[in-house]
mmCIF file of C-alpha atoms in Angstrom:
data_model
loop_
_atom_site.group_PDB
_atom_site.id
_atom_site.type_symbol
_atom_site.label_atom_id
_atom_site.label_comp_id
_atom_site.label_asym_id
_atom_site.label_seq_id
_atom_site.Cartn_x
_atom_site.Cartn_y
_atom_site.Cartn_z
ATOM 1 C CA MET W 1 54.910 29.880 -54.465
ATOM 2 C CA ARG W 2 54.446 32.155 -57.458
ATOM 3 C CA GLU W 3 56.189 35.064 -55.645
ATOM 4 C CA GLN W 4 59.031 32.894 -54.624
ATOM 5 C CA LEU W 5 59.678 31.627 -58.131
ATOM 6 C CA LEU W 6 59.431 35.148 -59.478
ATOM 7 C CA GLN W 7 61.956 36.424 -57.003
ATOM 8 C CA TRP W 8 64.360 33.566 -57.812
ATOM 9 C CA LEU W 9 64.202 34.177 -61.526
ATOM 10 C CA SER W 10 64.688 37.985 -61.057
ATOM 11 C CA GLY W 11 67.694 37.264 -58.844
ATOM 12 C CA GLN W 12 69.181 35.160 -61.661
ATOM 13 C CA ASN W 13 68.580 38.074 -64.044
ATOM 14 C CA TYR W 14 66.426 35.737 -66.156
ATOM 15 C CA PRO W 15 64.772 37.614 -69.041
ATOM 16 C CA ASN W 16 60.906 37.578 -69.246
ATOM 17 C CA SER W 17 60.642 36.199 -65.779
ATOM 18 C CA GLU W 18 57.000 37.315 -65.469
ATOM 19 C CA LEU W 19 56.046 35.381 -68.591
ATOM 20 C CA VAL W 20 57.981 32.309 -67.529
ATOM 21 C CA VAL W 21 56.361 32.292 -64.083
ATOM 22 C CA ASN W 22 52.870 32.562 -65.679
ATOM 23 C CA LEU W 23 53.467 29.703 -68.036
ATOM 24 C CA VAL W 24 54.753 27.550 -65.205
ATOM 25 C CA MET W 25 51.696 28.401 -63.098
ATOM 26 C CA ILE W 26 49.306 27.660 -65.942
ATOM 27 C CA SER W 27 51.137 24.335 -66.511
ATOM 28 C CA LEU W 28 50.779 23.488 -62.831
ATOM 29 C CA ILE W 29 47.036 24.401 -62.899
ATOM 30 C CA VAL W 30 46.469 22.187 -66.045
ATOM 31 C CA LEU W 31 48.591 19.313 -64.488
ATOM 32 C CA THR W 32 46.867 19.348 -61.149
ATOM 33 C CA THR W 33 43.371 19.609 -62.812
ATOM 34 C CA LEU W 34 44.104 16.602 -65.075
ATOM 35 C CA LEU W 35 45.600 14.652 -62.213
ATOM 36 C CA LEU W 36 42.601 15.355 -59.930
ATOM 37 C CA HIS W 37 40.160 14.457 -62.711
ATOM 38 C CA THR W 38 41.895 11.169 -63.457
ATOM 39 C CA LEU W 39 42.045 10.248 -59.751
ATOM 40 C CA ILE W 40 38.369 11.032 -59.093
ATOM 41 C CA HIS W 41 36.715 9.691 -62.320
ATOM 42 C CA TYR W 42 38.878 6.775 -63.291
ATOM 43 C CA VAL W 43 40.050 5.475 -59.937
ATOM 44 C CA LEU W 44 37.697 6.515 -57.030
ATOM 45 C CA PHE W 45 34.449 6.435 -59.008
ATOM 46 C CA ARG W 46 35.096 3.063 -60.542
ATOM 47 C CA VAL W 47 35.464 1.577 -57.052
ATOM 48 C CA LEU W 48 32.469 3.529 -55.773
ATOM 49 C CA ILE W 49 30.092 2.657 -58.613
ATOM 50 C CA ASN W 50 30.966 -1.044 -58.316
ATOM 51 C CA LYS W 51 30.221 -0.896 -54.581
ATOM 52 C CA LEU W 52 26.871 0.850 -55.220
ATOM 53 C CA ARG W 53 25.761 -1.639 -57.900
ATOM 54 C CA THR W 54 26.352 -4.604 -55.635
ATOM 55 C CA SER W 55 24.719 -3.005 -52.607
ATOM 56 C CA ARG W 56 21.525 -4.570 -51.212
ATOM 57 C CA LEU W 57 19.941 -1.142 -50.788
ATOM 58 C CA LEU W 58 17.796 -0.070 -53.768
ATOM 59 C CA PHE W 59 18.603 3.569 -53.415
ATOM 60 C CA LEU W 60 22.313 2.943 -53.652
ATOM 61 C CA ASN W 61 21.745 0.811 -56.723
ATOM 62 C CA ILE W 62 19.827 3.662 -58.351
ATOM 63 C CA LEU W 63 22.552 6.167 -57.514
ATOM 64 C CA ALA W 64 24.898 4.059 -59.667
ATOM 65 C CA GLU W 65 22.526 4.482 -62.675
ATOM 66 C CA HIS W 66 22.615 8.320 -62.795
ATOM 67 C CA ARG W 67 25.541 10.670 -63.125
ATOM 68 C CA LEU W 68 25.055 12.408 -59.833
ATOM 69 C CA PHE W 69 28.575 11.881 -58.482
ATOM 70 C CA ASN W 70 30.182 12.774 -61.864
ATOM 71 C CA ASN W 71 28.306 16.009 -62.032
ATOM 72 C CA LEU W 72 29.066 16.909 -58.357
ATOM 73 C CA ALA W 73 32.696 16.119 -58.953
ATOM 74 C CA LEU W 74 32.890 18.300 -62.053
ATOM 75 C CA THR W 75 31.203 21.135 -60.084
ATOM 76 C CA ILE W 76 33.745 20.792 -57.301
ATOM 77 C CA GLN W 77 36.588 20.584 -59.844
ATOM 78 C CA GLY W 78 35.387 23.908 -61.239
ATOM 79 C CA LEU W 79 35.483 25.514 -57.761
ATOM 80 C CA LEU W 80 38.991 24.253 -57.097
ATOM 81 C CA LEU W 81 39.984 25.568 -60.437
ATOM 82 C CA VAL W 82 38.746 28.995 -59.515
ATOM 83 C CA VAL W 83 40.711 28.949 -56.267
ATOM 84 C CA GLN W 84 43.932 27.896 -58.237
ATOM 85 C CA LEU W 85 43.401 30.742 -60.687
ATOM 86 C CA ARG W 86 43.044 33.288 -57.976
ATOM 87 C CA ILE W 87 46.094 31.984 -56.075
ATOM 88 C CA TRP W 88 48.555 31.322 -58.885
ATOM 89 C CA LEU W 89 47.706 33.914 -61.541
ATOM 90 C CA PRO W 90 48.154 37.744 -61.283
ATOM 91 C CA GLU W 91 45.023 39.835 -61.340
ATOM 92 C CA ASN W 92 44.460 40.816 -64.942
ATOM 93 C CA VAL W 93 41.837 40.647 -67.687
ATOM 94 C CA TRP W 94 42.921 37.163 -68.722
ATOM 95 C CA ARG W 95 42.544 35.761 -65.196
ATOM 96 C CA GLU W 96 39.052 37.215 -64.766
ATOM 97 C CA GLY W 97 38.054 35.845 -68.108
ATOM 98 C CA PHE W 98 39.191 32.338 -67.135
ATOM 99 C CA ILE W 99 37.422 32.682 -63.792
ATOM 100 C CA ALA W 100 34.143 33.756 -65.429
ATOM 101 C CA VAL W 101 34.287 30.717 -67.833
ATOM 102 C CA THR W 102 34.930 28.532 -64.837
ATOM 103 C CA HIS W 103 31.936 30.010 -62.961
ATOM 104 C CA ILE W 104 29.749 29.173 -66.042
ATOM 105 C CA TRP W 105 31.163 25.687 -65.886
ATOM 106 C CA CYS W 106 30.270 25.337 -62.264
ATOM 107 C CA LEU W 107 26.708 26.643 -62.680
ATOM 108 C CA ILE W 108 26.028 24.303 -65.666
ATOM 109 C CA PHE W 109 27.222 21.217 -63.774
ATOM 110 C CA ALA W 110 25.463 22.240 -60.569
ATOM 111 C CA LEU W 111 22.210 22.365 -62.612
ATOM 112 C CA PHE W 112 23.108 18.850 -64.010
ATOM 113 C CA SER W 113 23.762 17.734 -60.405
ATOM 114 C CA VAL W 114 20.257 18.923 -59.441
ATOM 115 C CA PHE W 115 18.747 17.046 -62.332
ATOM 116 C CA SER W 116 20.607 13.832 -61.426
ATOM 117 C CA LEU W 117 19.427 14.077 -57.908
ATOM 118 C CA LEU W 118 15.816 14.611 -58.952
ATOM 119 C CA ASP W 119 16.050 11.726 -61.467
ATOM 120 C CA THR W 120 17.452 9.508 -58.703
ATOM 121 C CA LEU W 121 14.582 10.272 -56.273
ATOM 122 C CA GLN W 122 12.024 9.851 -59.107
ATOM 123 C CA THR W 123 13.382 6.459 -60.116
ATOM 124 C CA TYR W 124 13.518 5.375 -56.414
ATOM 125 C CA LEU W 125 9.881 6.379 -55.793
ATOM 126 C CA PHE W 126 8.671 4.578 -58.926
ATOM 127 C CA ARG W 127 10.516 1.417 -58.248
ATOM 128 C CA ARG W 128 9.176 1.275 -54.674
ATOM 129 C CA ASN W 129 5.596 1.993 -55.966
ATOM 130 C CA LEU W 130 5.459 5.139 -53.879
ATOM 131 C CA ALA W 131 4.769 7.428 -56.908
ATOM 132 C CA GLN W 132 1.332 6.021 -57.897
ATOM 133 C CA HIS W 133 -0.577 8.331 -55.585
ATOM 134 C CA PHE W 134 1.451 11.426 -56.098
ATOM 135 C CA PRO W 135 2.357 13.357 -59.304
ATOM 136 C CA VAL W 136 6.085 12.862 -58.904
ATOM 137 C CA ARG W 137 7.131 13.266 -62.533
ATOM 138 C CA GLY W 138 5.103 16.574 -62.748
ATOM 139 C CA LEU W 139 6.758 18.011 -59.605
ATOM 140 C CA VAL W 140 10.185 16.927 -60.744
ATOM 141 C CA GLN W 141 9.670 18.581 -64.110
ATOM 142 C CA THR W 142 8.524 21.745 -62.336
ATOM 143 C CA ILE W 143 11.621 21.843 -60.088
ATOM 144 C CA LYS W 144 13.746 21.300 -63.117
ATOM 145 C CA LEU W 145 12.125 24.137 -64.917
ATOM 146 C CA LEU W 146 12.490 26.534 -61.878
ATOM 147 C CA ALA W 147 16.077 25.459 -61.397
ATOM 148 C CA SER W 148 16.836 26.057 -65.113
ATOM 149 C CA ILE W 149 15.323 29.503 -64.911
ATOM 150 C CA ALA W 150 17.320 30.399 -61.827
ATOM 151 C CA ILE W 151 20.625 29.136 -63.312
ATOM 152 C CA GLY W 152 19.786 30.929 -66.563
ATOM 153 C CA ILE W 153 19.371 34.305 -64.689
ATOM 154 C CA LEU W 154 22.717 33.747 -62.915
ATOM 155 C CA LEU W 155 24.432 32.909 -66.286
ATOM 156 C CA ILE W 156 23.074 35.965 -67.910
ATOM 157 C CA SER W 157 24.041 38.249 -64.937
ATOM 158 C CA LEU W 158 27.495 36.666 -64.951
ATOM 159 C CA ILE W 159 28.013 37.299 -68.634
ATOM 160 C CA LEU W 160 26.658 40.884 -68.470
ATOM 161 C CA GLY W 161 28.521 41.548 -65.220
ATOM 162 C CA GLN W 162 25.307 42.778 -63.469
ATOM 163 C CA SER W 163 23.684 41.741 -60.308
ATOM 164 C CA PRO W 164 20.926 39.027 -60.583
ATOM 165 C CA LEU W 165 18.688 41.364 -58.568
ATOM 166 C CA ILE W 166 18.632 43.824 -61.503
ATOM 167 C CA LEU W 167 17.469 41.111 -63.882
ATOM 168 C CA LEU W 168 14.883 39.895 -61.368
ATOM 169 C CA SER W 169 13.471 43.424 -60.932
ATOM 170 C CA GLY W 170 13.158 43.611 -64.721
ATOM 171 C CA LEU W 171 11.132 40.419 -64.819
ATOM 172 C CA GLY W 172 8.209 42.146 -63.102
ATOM 173 C CA ALA W 173 7.420 43.853 -66.404
ATOM 174 C CA MET W 174 7.515 40.532 -68.226
ATOM 175 C CA THR W 175 5.198 38.686 -65.884
ATOM 176 C CA ALA W 176 2.312 38.790 -68.365
ATOM 177 C CA VAL W 177 4.559 37.340 -71.140
ATOM 178 C CA LEU W 178 5.965 34.615 -68.795
ATOM 179 C CA MET W 179 2.434 33.757 -67.687
ATOM 180 C CA LEU W 180 1.508 33.204 -71.359
ATOM 181 C CA VAL W 181 4.616 31.253 -72.258
ATOM 182 C CA PHE W 182 4.389 28.974 -69.227
ATOM 183 C CA LYS W 183 0.632 28.718 -69.204
ATOM 184 C CA ASP W 184 0.512 24.945 -69.869
ATOM 185 C CA PRO W 185 3.171 24.083 -67.203
ATOM 186 C CA ILE W 186 1.486 26.237 -64.563
ATOM 187 C CA LEU W 187 -1.996 24.715 -65.337
ATOM 188 C CA GLY W 188 -0.431 21.177 -65.421
ATOM 189 C CA LEU W 189 1.235 21.740 -62.036
ATOM 190 C CA VAL W 190 -2.042 22.936 -60.424
ATOM 191 C CA ALA W 191 -3.927 20.090 -62.036
ATOM 192 C CA GLY W 192 -1.424 17.498 -60.906
ATOM 193 C CA ILE W 193 -1.586 18.716 -57.275
ATOM 194 C CA GLN W 194 -5.451 18.552 -57.445
ATOM 195 C CA LEU W 195 -5.404 15.057 -58.966
ATOM 196 C CA SER W 196 -3.054 13.898 -56.205
ATOM 197 C CA ALA W 197 -4.793 15.629 -53.365
ATOM 198 C CA ASN W 198 -8.191 14.341 -54.322
ATOM 199 C CA ARG W 199 -6.808 10.939 -55.435
ATOM 200 C CA MET W 200 -8.636 11.297 -58.753
ATOM 201 C CA LEU W 201 -6.015 9.553 -60.865
ATOM 202 C CA ASN W 202 -2.972 7.415 -60.287
ATOM 203 C CA VAL W 203 -0.461 5.667 -62.586
ATOM 204 C CA GLY W 204 -1.894 2.290 -63.507
ATOM 205 C CA ASP W 205 -5.510 3.376 -63.218
ATOM 206 C CA TRP W 206 -7.960 2.502 -66.083
ATOM 207 C CA LEU W 207 -9.014 5.845 -67.567
ATOM 208 C CA GLU W 208 -11.875 6.320 -69.992
ATOM 209 C CA MET W 209 -12.243 9.722 -71.716
ATOM 210 C CA PRO W 210 -14.152 9.409 -75.044
ATOM 211 C CA LYS W 211 -13.633 13.153 -75.893
ATOM 212 C CA TYR W 212 -9.882 12.517 -76.352
ATOM 213 C CA GLY W 213 -10.277 8.915 -77.543
ATOM 214 C CA ALA W 214 -8.532 7.590 -74.436
ATOM 215 C CA ASP W 215 -9.541 4.117 -73.071
ATOM 216 C CA GLY W 216 -6.777 2.308 -71.282
ATOM 217 C CA SER W 217 -4.212 2.267 -68.503
ATOM 218 C CA VAL W 218 -2.415 5.527 -67.361
ATOM 219 C CA VAL W 219 1.300 5.060 -67.883
ATOM 220 C CA ASP W 220 2.586 8.512 -67.065
ATOM 221 C CA ILE W 221 1.374 11.692 -65.316
ATOM 222 C CA GLY W 222 3.683 14.521 -66.388
ATOM 223 C CA LEU W 223 3.666 18.248 -65.800
ATOM 224 C CA THR W 224 1.771 19.118 -68.885
ATOM 225 C CA THR W 225 0.577 15.751 -70.301
ATOM 226 C CA VAL W 226 -0.856 12.456 -69.203
ATOM 227 C CA LYS W 227 -0.187 9.366 -71.330
ATOM 228 C CA VAL W 228 -2.762 6.617 -71.626
ATOM 229 C CA ARG W 229 -1.955 3.288 -73.258
ATOM 230 C CA ASN W 230 -5.186 2.188 -74.875
ATOM 231 C CA TRP W 231 -6.273 -1.423 -75.070
ATOM 232 C CA ASP W 232 -5.190 -1.534 -78.724
ATOM 233 C CA ASN W 233 -1.634 -0.571 -77.603
ATOM 234 C CA THR W 234 -1.888 2.939 -79.066
ATOM 235 C CA VAL W 235 -0.947 5.860 -76.821
ATOM 236 C CA THR W 236 -3.201 8.871 -76.237
ATOM 237 C CA THR W 237 -1.638 12.053 -74.807
ATOM 238 C CA LEU W 238 -4.008 14.262 -72.824
ATOM 239 C CA PRO W 239 -3.419 17.760 -71.339
ATOM 240 C CA THR W 240 -3.088 17.414 -67.633
ATOM 241 C CA TYR W 241 -5.452 20.280 -66.964
ATOM 242 C CA ALA W 242 -8.095 18.634 -69.164
ATOM 243 C CA LEU W 243 -8.609 16.082 -66.447
ATOM 244 C CA ILE W 244 -9.731 18.898 -64.147
ATOM 245 C CA SER W 245 -11.813 20.924 -66.629
ATOM 246 C CA ASP W 246 -13.514 17.907 -68.364
ATOM 247 C CA SER W 247 -15.081 14.725 -66.965
ATOM 248 C CA PHE W 248 -13.539 11.407 -67.199
ATOM 249 C CA LYS W 249 -14.268 7.837 -65.918
ATOM 250 C CA ASN W 250 -11.773 6.062 -63.563
ATOM 251 C CA TRP W 251 -12.259 2.350 -63.165
ATOM 252 C CA ARG W 252 -9.980 2.077 -60.143
ATOM 253 C CA ALA W 253 -12.868 1.656 -57.704
ATOM 254 C CA MET W 254 -14.008 -1.298 -59.646
ATOM 255 C CA SER W 255 -10.537 -2.891 -59.471
ATOM 256 C CA GLU W 256 -10.255 -2.170 -55.766
ATOM 257 C CA SER W 257 -13.705 -3.661 -55.093
ATOM 258 C CA GLY W 258 -12.728 -6.988 -56.600
ATOM 259 C CA GLY W 259 -15.884 -7.475 -58.530
ATOM 260 C CA ARG W 260 -16.753 -6.451 -62.106
ATOM 261 C CA ARG W 261 -20.292 -5.865 -63.141
ATOM 262 C CA ILE W 262 -22.310 -7.803 -65.690
ATOM 263 C CA LYS W 263 -25.247 -5.857 -67.002
ATOM 264 C CA ARG W 264 -26.672 -7.340 -70.092
ATOM 265 C CA ALA W 265 -30.172 -8.292 -71.216
ATOM 266 C CA VAL W 266 -31.487 -11.043 -73.279
ATOM 267 C CA TYR W 267 -34.585 -10.278 -75.462
ATOM 268 C CA LEU W 268 -37.422 -12.801 -75.349
ATOM 269 C CA ASP W 269 -40.213 -13.120 -77.923
ATOM 270 C CA SER W 270 -43.407 -11.906 -76.203
ATOM 271 C CA ASN W 271 -45.447 -14.439 -78.194
ATOM 272 C CA SER W 272 -43.626 -17.280 -76.423
ATOM 273 C CA VAL W 273 -44.850 -16.188 -72.955
ATOM 274 C CA HIS W 274 -47.618 -18.283 -71.505
ATOM 275 C CA PHE W 275 -48.908 -19.963 -68.391
ATOM 276 C CA LEU W 276 -47.369 -23.285 -67.427
ATOM 277 C CA ASN W 277 -49.514 -26.502 -67.551
ATOM 278 C CA ALA W 278 -49.146 -29.492 -65.356
ATOM 279 C CA GLU W 279 -46.997 -31.272 -67.839
ATOM 280 C CA GLU W 280 -44.589 -28.419 -68.177
ATOM 281 C CA ILE W 281 -44.404 -27.923 -64.445
ATOM 282 C CA ALA W 282 -43.519 -31.661 -64.030
ATOM 283 C CA HIS W 283 -40.794 -31.245 -66.640
ATOM 284 C CA LEU W 284 -39.301 -28.205 -64.953
ATOM 285 C CA GLN W 285 -39.380 -29.838 -61.470
ATOM 286 C CA GLN W 286 -36.575 -32.137 -62.751
ATOM 287 C CA SER W 287 -34.256 -29.159 -62.200
ATOM 288 C CA ARG W 288 -32.682 -29.031 -58.770
ATOM 289 C CA LEU W 289 -32.717 -25.311 -58.996
ATOM 290 C CA LEU W 290 -36.453 -25.101 -59.408
ATOM 291 C CA ASN W 291 -37.759 -28.149 -57.506
ATOM 292 C CA ASP W 292 -38.096 -26.512 -54.103
ATOM 293 C CA TYR W 293 -39.405 -23.292 -55.673
ATOM 294 C CA LEU W 294 -42.118 -24.974 -57.669
ATOM 295 C CA ASP W 295 -43.251 -27.133 -54.790
ATOM 296 C CA LYS W 296 -43.567 -24.065 -52.507
ATOM 297 C CA ARG W 297 -45.130 -21.953 -55.264
ATOM 298 C CA GLN W 298 -47.756 -24.536 -56.057
ATOM 299 C CA GLN W 299 -48.636 -25.001 -52.444
ATOM 300 C CA ASP W 300 -49.079 -21.222 -52.014
ATOM 301 C CA ILE W 301 -51.324 -21.039 -55.110
ATOM 302 C CA ARG W 302 -53.444 -24.004 -54.025
ATOM 303 C CA GLU W 303 -53.881 -22.392 -50.583
ATOM 304 C CA PHE W 304 -54.857 -19.071 -52.103
ATOM 305 C CA HIS W 305 -57.328 -20.693 -54.400
ATOM 306 C CA GLN W 306 -58.914 -22.784 -51.527
ATOM 307 C CA THR W 307 -59.083 -19.683 -49.258
ATOM 308 C CA ASN W 308 -60.708 -17.520 -51.909
ATOM 309 C CA HIS W 309 -62.846 -20.227 -53.499
ATOM 310 C CA ILE W 310 -61.446 -19.638 -56.860
ATOM 311 C CA ASP W 311 -62.118 -21.971 -59.759
ATOM 312 C CA HIS W 312 -58.604 -22.586 -60.997
ATOM 313 C CA ASN W 313 -59.584 -24.561 -64.078
ATOM 314 C CA SER W 314 -59.510 -21.367 -66.049
ATOM 315 C CA TYR W 315 -56.307 -19.296 -66.476
ATOM 316 C CA LEU W 316 -58.554 -16.139 -66.169
ATOM 317 C CA ASN W 317 -59.238 -16.938 -62.506
ATOM 318 C CA GLY W 318 -56.752 -16.952 -59.620
ATOM 319 C CA ARG W 319 -52.952 -17.216 -59.692
ATOM 320 C CA HIS W 320 -50.839 -19.370 -62.148
ATOM 321 C CA LEU W 321 -47.200 -19.850 -62.941
ATOM 322 C CA THR W 322 -45.788 -18.427 -66.117
ATOM 323 C CA ASN W 323 -42.817 -19.747 -68.031
ATOM 324 C CA LEU W 324 -41.241 -16.177 -67.922
ATOM 325 C CA GLY W 325 -41.536 -15.785 -64.304
ATOM 326 C CA THR W 326 -40.223 -19.365 -63.634
ATOM 327 C CA PHE W 327 -37.388 -18.736 -66.110
ATOM 328 C CA ARG W 328 -36.442 -15.504 -64.142
ATOM 329 C CA VAL W 329 -36.435 -17.454 -60.846
ATOM 330 C CA TYR W 330 -34.310 -20.194 -62.491
ATOM 331 C CA LEU W 331 -31.723 -17.625 -63.623
ATOM 332 C CA GLN W 332 -31.638 -16.046 -60.200
ATOM 333 C CA GLN W 333 -30.908 -19.420 -58.605
ATOM 334 C CA TYR W 334 -28.406 -20.267 -61.334
ATOM 335 C CA LEU W 335 -26.394 -17.145 -60.573
ATOM 336 C CA HIS W 336 -26.537 -17.795 -56.777
ATOM 337 C CA THR W 337 -24.985 -21.204 -57.352
ATOM 338 C CA ASN W 338 -22.399 -19.960 -59.821
ATOM 339 C CA ARG W 339 -18.938 -19.876 -58.059
ATOM 340 C CA HIS W 340 -17.670 -17.083 -60.320
ATOM 341 C CA ILE W 341 -20.474 -14.665 -59.117
ATOM 342 C CA ARG W 342 -20.091 -12.635 -55.894
ATOM 343 C CA LYS W 343 -22.912 -13.023 -53.455
ATOM 344 C CA ASP W 344 -22.090 -10.016 -51.251
ATOM 345 C CA MET W 345 -22.736 -7.597 -54.138
ATOM 346 C CA THR W 346 -25.991 -6.843 -55.989
ATOM 347 C CA LEU W 347 -27.344 -9.829 -57.802
ATOM 348 C CA MET W 348 -30.682 -9.927 -59.539
ATOM 349 C CA VAL W 349 -32.523 -10.853 -62.723
ATOM 350 C CA ARG W 350 -34.927 -8.069 -63.694
ATOM 351 C CA GLN W 351 -37.467 -7.497 -66.414
ATOM 352 C CA LEU W 352 -37.201 -4.235 -68.262
ATOM 353 C CA ASP W 353 -39.722 -2.340 -70.348
ATOM 354 C CA ALA W 354 -40.821 -4.268 -73.417
ATOM 355 C CA SER W 355 -39.979 -2.823 -76.778
ATOM 356 C CA ASP W 356 -40.292 -3.746 -80.427
ATOM 357 C CA LYS W 357 -37.470 -6.190 -79.895
ATOM 358 C CA GLY W 358 -39.283 -8.158 -77.310
ATOM 359 C CA ILE W 359 -39.229 -8.426 -73.434
ATOM 360 C CA PRO W 360 -35.719 -7.680 -72.032
ATOM 361 C CA LEU W 361 -34.623 -9.930 -69.160
ATOM 362 C CA GLU W 362 -31.501 -8.295 -67.658
ATOM 363 C CA ILE W 363 -28.803 -10.020 -65.717
ATOM 364 C CA TYR W 364 -27.362 -7.726 -63.185
ATOM 365 C CA CYS W 365 -24.455 -9.131 -61.018
ATOM 366 C CA PHE W 366 -20.762 -9.025 -60.283
ATOM 367 C CA THR W 367 -17.974 -11.393 -61.033
ATOM 368 C CA ASN W 368 -15.344 -12.322 -58.437
ATOM 369 C CA THR W 369 -12.531 -11.172 -60.767
ATOM 370 C CA VAL W 370 -11.731 -7.899 -62.436
ATOM 371 C CA LEU W 371 -9.355 -9.355 -64.999
ATOM 372 C CA TRP W 372 -10.640 -8.581 -68.481
ATOM 373 C CA GLY W 373 -10.153 -12.023 -70.006
ATOM 374 C CA GLU W 374 -11.564 -13.992 -67.094
ATOM 375 C CA TYR W 375 -14.580 -11.567 -66.831
ATOM 376 C CA GLU W 376 -15.426 -11.985 -70.553
ATOM 377 C CA GLY W 377 -15.194 -15.716 -70.259
ATOM 378 C CA ILE W 378 -17.486 -15.915 -67.259
ATOM 379 C CA GLN W 379 -19.997 -13.553 -68.960
ATOM 380 C CA ALA W 380 -20.017 -15.613 -72.124
ATOM 381 C CA ASP W 381 -20.496 -18.916 -70.184
ATOM 382 C CA ILE W 382 -23.516 -17.411 -68.448
ATOM 383 C CA PHE W 383 -25.254 -16.196 -71.597
ATOM 384 C CA ASP W 384 -24.290 -19.414 -73.469
ATOM 385 C CA HIS W 385 -26.347 -21.255 -70.826
ATOM 386 C CA ILE W 386 -29.265 -18.728 -70.986
ATOM 387 C CA TYR W 387 -29.612 -19.087 -74.792
ATOM 388 C CA ALA W 388 -29.385 -22.831 -74.627
ATOM 389 C CA VAL W 389 -31.832 -23.323 -71.636
ATOM 390 C CA ALA W 390 -34.580 -20.925 -72.712
ATOM 391 C CA LYS W 391 -36.123 -23.568 -74.988
ATOM 392 C CA GLU W 392 -36.645 -25.758 -71.856
ATOM 393 C CA PHE W 393 -39.184 -23.048 -70.731
ATOM 394 C CA LYS W 394 -40.745 -22.821 -74.203
ATOM 395 C CA LEU W 395 -39.404 -19.341 -74.585
ATOM 396 C CA ARG W 396 -37.937 -18.064 -77.777
ATOM 397 C CA ILE W 397 -34.980 -15.597 -78.002
ATOM 398 C CA TYR W 398 -35.885 -12.654 -80.133
ATOM 399 C CA GLN W 399 -33.900 -12.206 -83.310
ATOM 400 C CA ALA W 400 -34.669 -9.950 -86.193
ATOM 401 C CA PRO W 401 -35.516 -11.861 -89.346
ATOM 402 C CA SER W 402 -32.551 -12.631 -91.624
ATOM 403 C CA GLY W 403 -32.383 -13.377 -95.302
ATOM 404 C CA TYR W 404 -32.262 -17.109 -94.344
ATOM 405 C CA ASP W 405 -35.549 -16.758 -92.439
ATOM 406 C CA MET W 406 -37.261 -15.001 -95.365
ATOM 407 C CA ARG W 407 -36.212 -17.798 -97.756
ATOM 408 C CA ARG W 408 -37.518 -20.387 -95.406
ATOM 409 C CA MET W 409 -40.840 -18.562 -95.128
ATOM 410 C CA GLY W 410 -41.050 -18.535 -98.920
ATOM 411 C CA ARG W 411 -40.386 -22.245 -99.156
ATOM 412 C CA ASP W 412 -42.950 -23.042 -96.436
ATOM 413 C CA ASP W 413 -45.524 -21.035 -98.389
#
């Protein structure tokens, strides 16, 4: 077309026919580029985006949220512009300059297209809950970094007019520098793969890492950092590789088990421990939790005394019930009948080593819920009952003397 127009102008003896033809060709290139851009972005894409947003498929909905089609279209428009420049303009310095700028345009929007595609896949995996067991964000950031380096090398080689292989060969001498610059991303990538392969940490897990002040839910696992939303709504950022080099506690197994442990002791005054007399036993037999136990226990004791001819009138001889032992059995039965305590997990009431604070009686069991609020409510109800019922066994809960106690002692004196 260009040659035909040039021949026609030359046949008409038109002055500056070469310049006129070039101006006409440039006008046609600009016109077709603008027309194509308007048709694609303001007509075709409007219809396409509306169709994607109303689709029932989640992936198509997500495609409408990211600029993948826009970036692809701009890349293709750049390639078409290169073709137009080569066909309609004569070979000269100006044409090659326009082509070089257009190539840069294509590379930049090709990189943006890769970013948009990766963001689309990442969003899809997160919304389908497929990214919890895999460091998707870290891998996406790694691919973006590698793609940016590759495009950067191509851009530099295009500007310098040199082959990319020459630049790549020169990178060998800069390996040590690159390793130092990208140390954290490399360590983070390796750590992310190890965390995923060994299922050490997922998004949503309860992470506890006192060294970094982290105690909360994992909200993001990135290439170089892991974000933890603490229970006070602050956010702690950890280096990803620190989760491999240092120790941390993951509470996921507790959540998956469906039971959360109660491990707390109540301290009893050792001076309140004594043998039960007949009157106290009769009082405690009113409890449905202890009635069968006391009947069986007293029968066993009587048979033991008769068999061994033991004078049971003295507590120094034979076997006798204590208020502490009976209290421990009562608590064991109380937990067994509590509908909030799991019976298929460890359940016991045990006595620990006595100390200057008294005799510790520890409750060790698991609730049937892992929700924090419900767990604390169940635990509080159990210990409310323990503190209130201890006096029925003539046991005193240990408490260090307060100023009020001291004033009472002074008045009593």
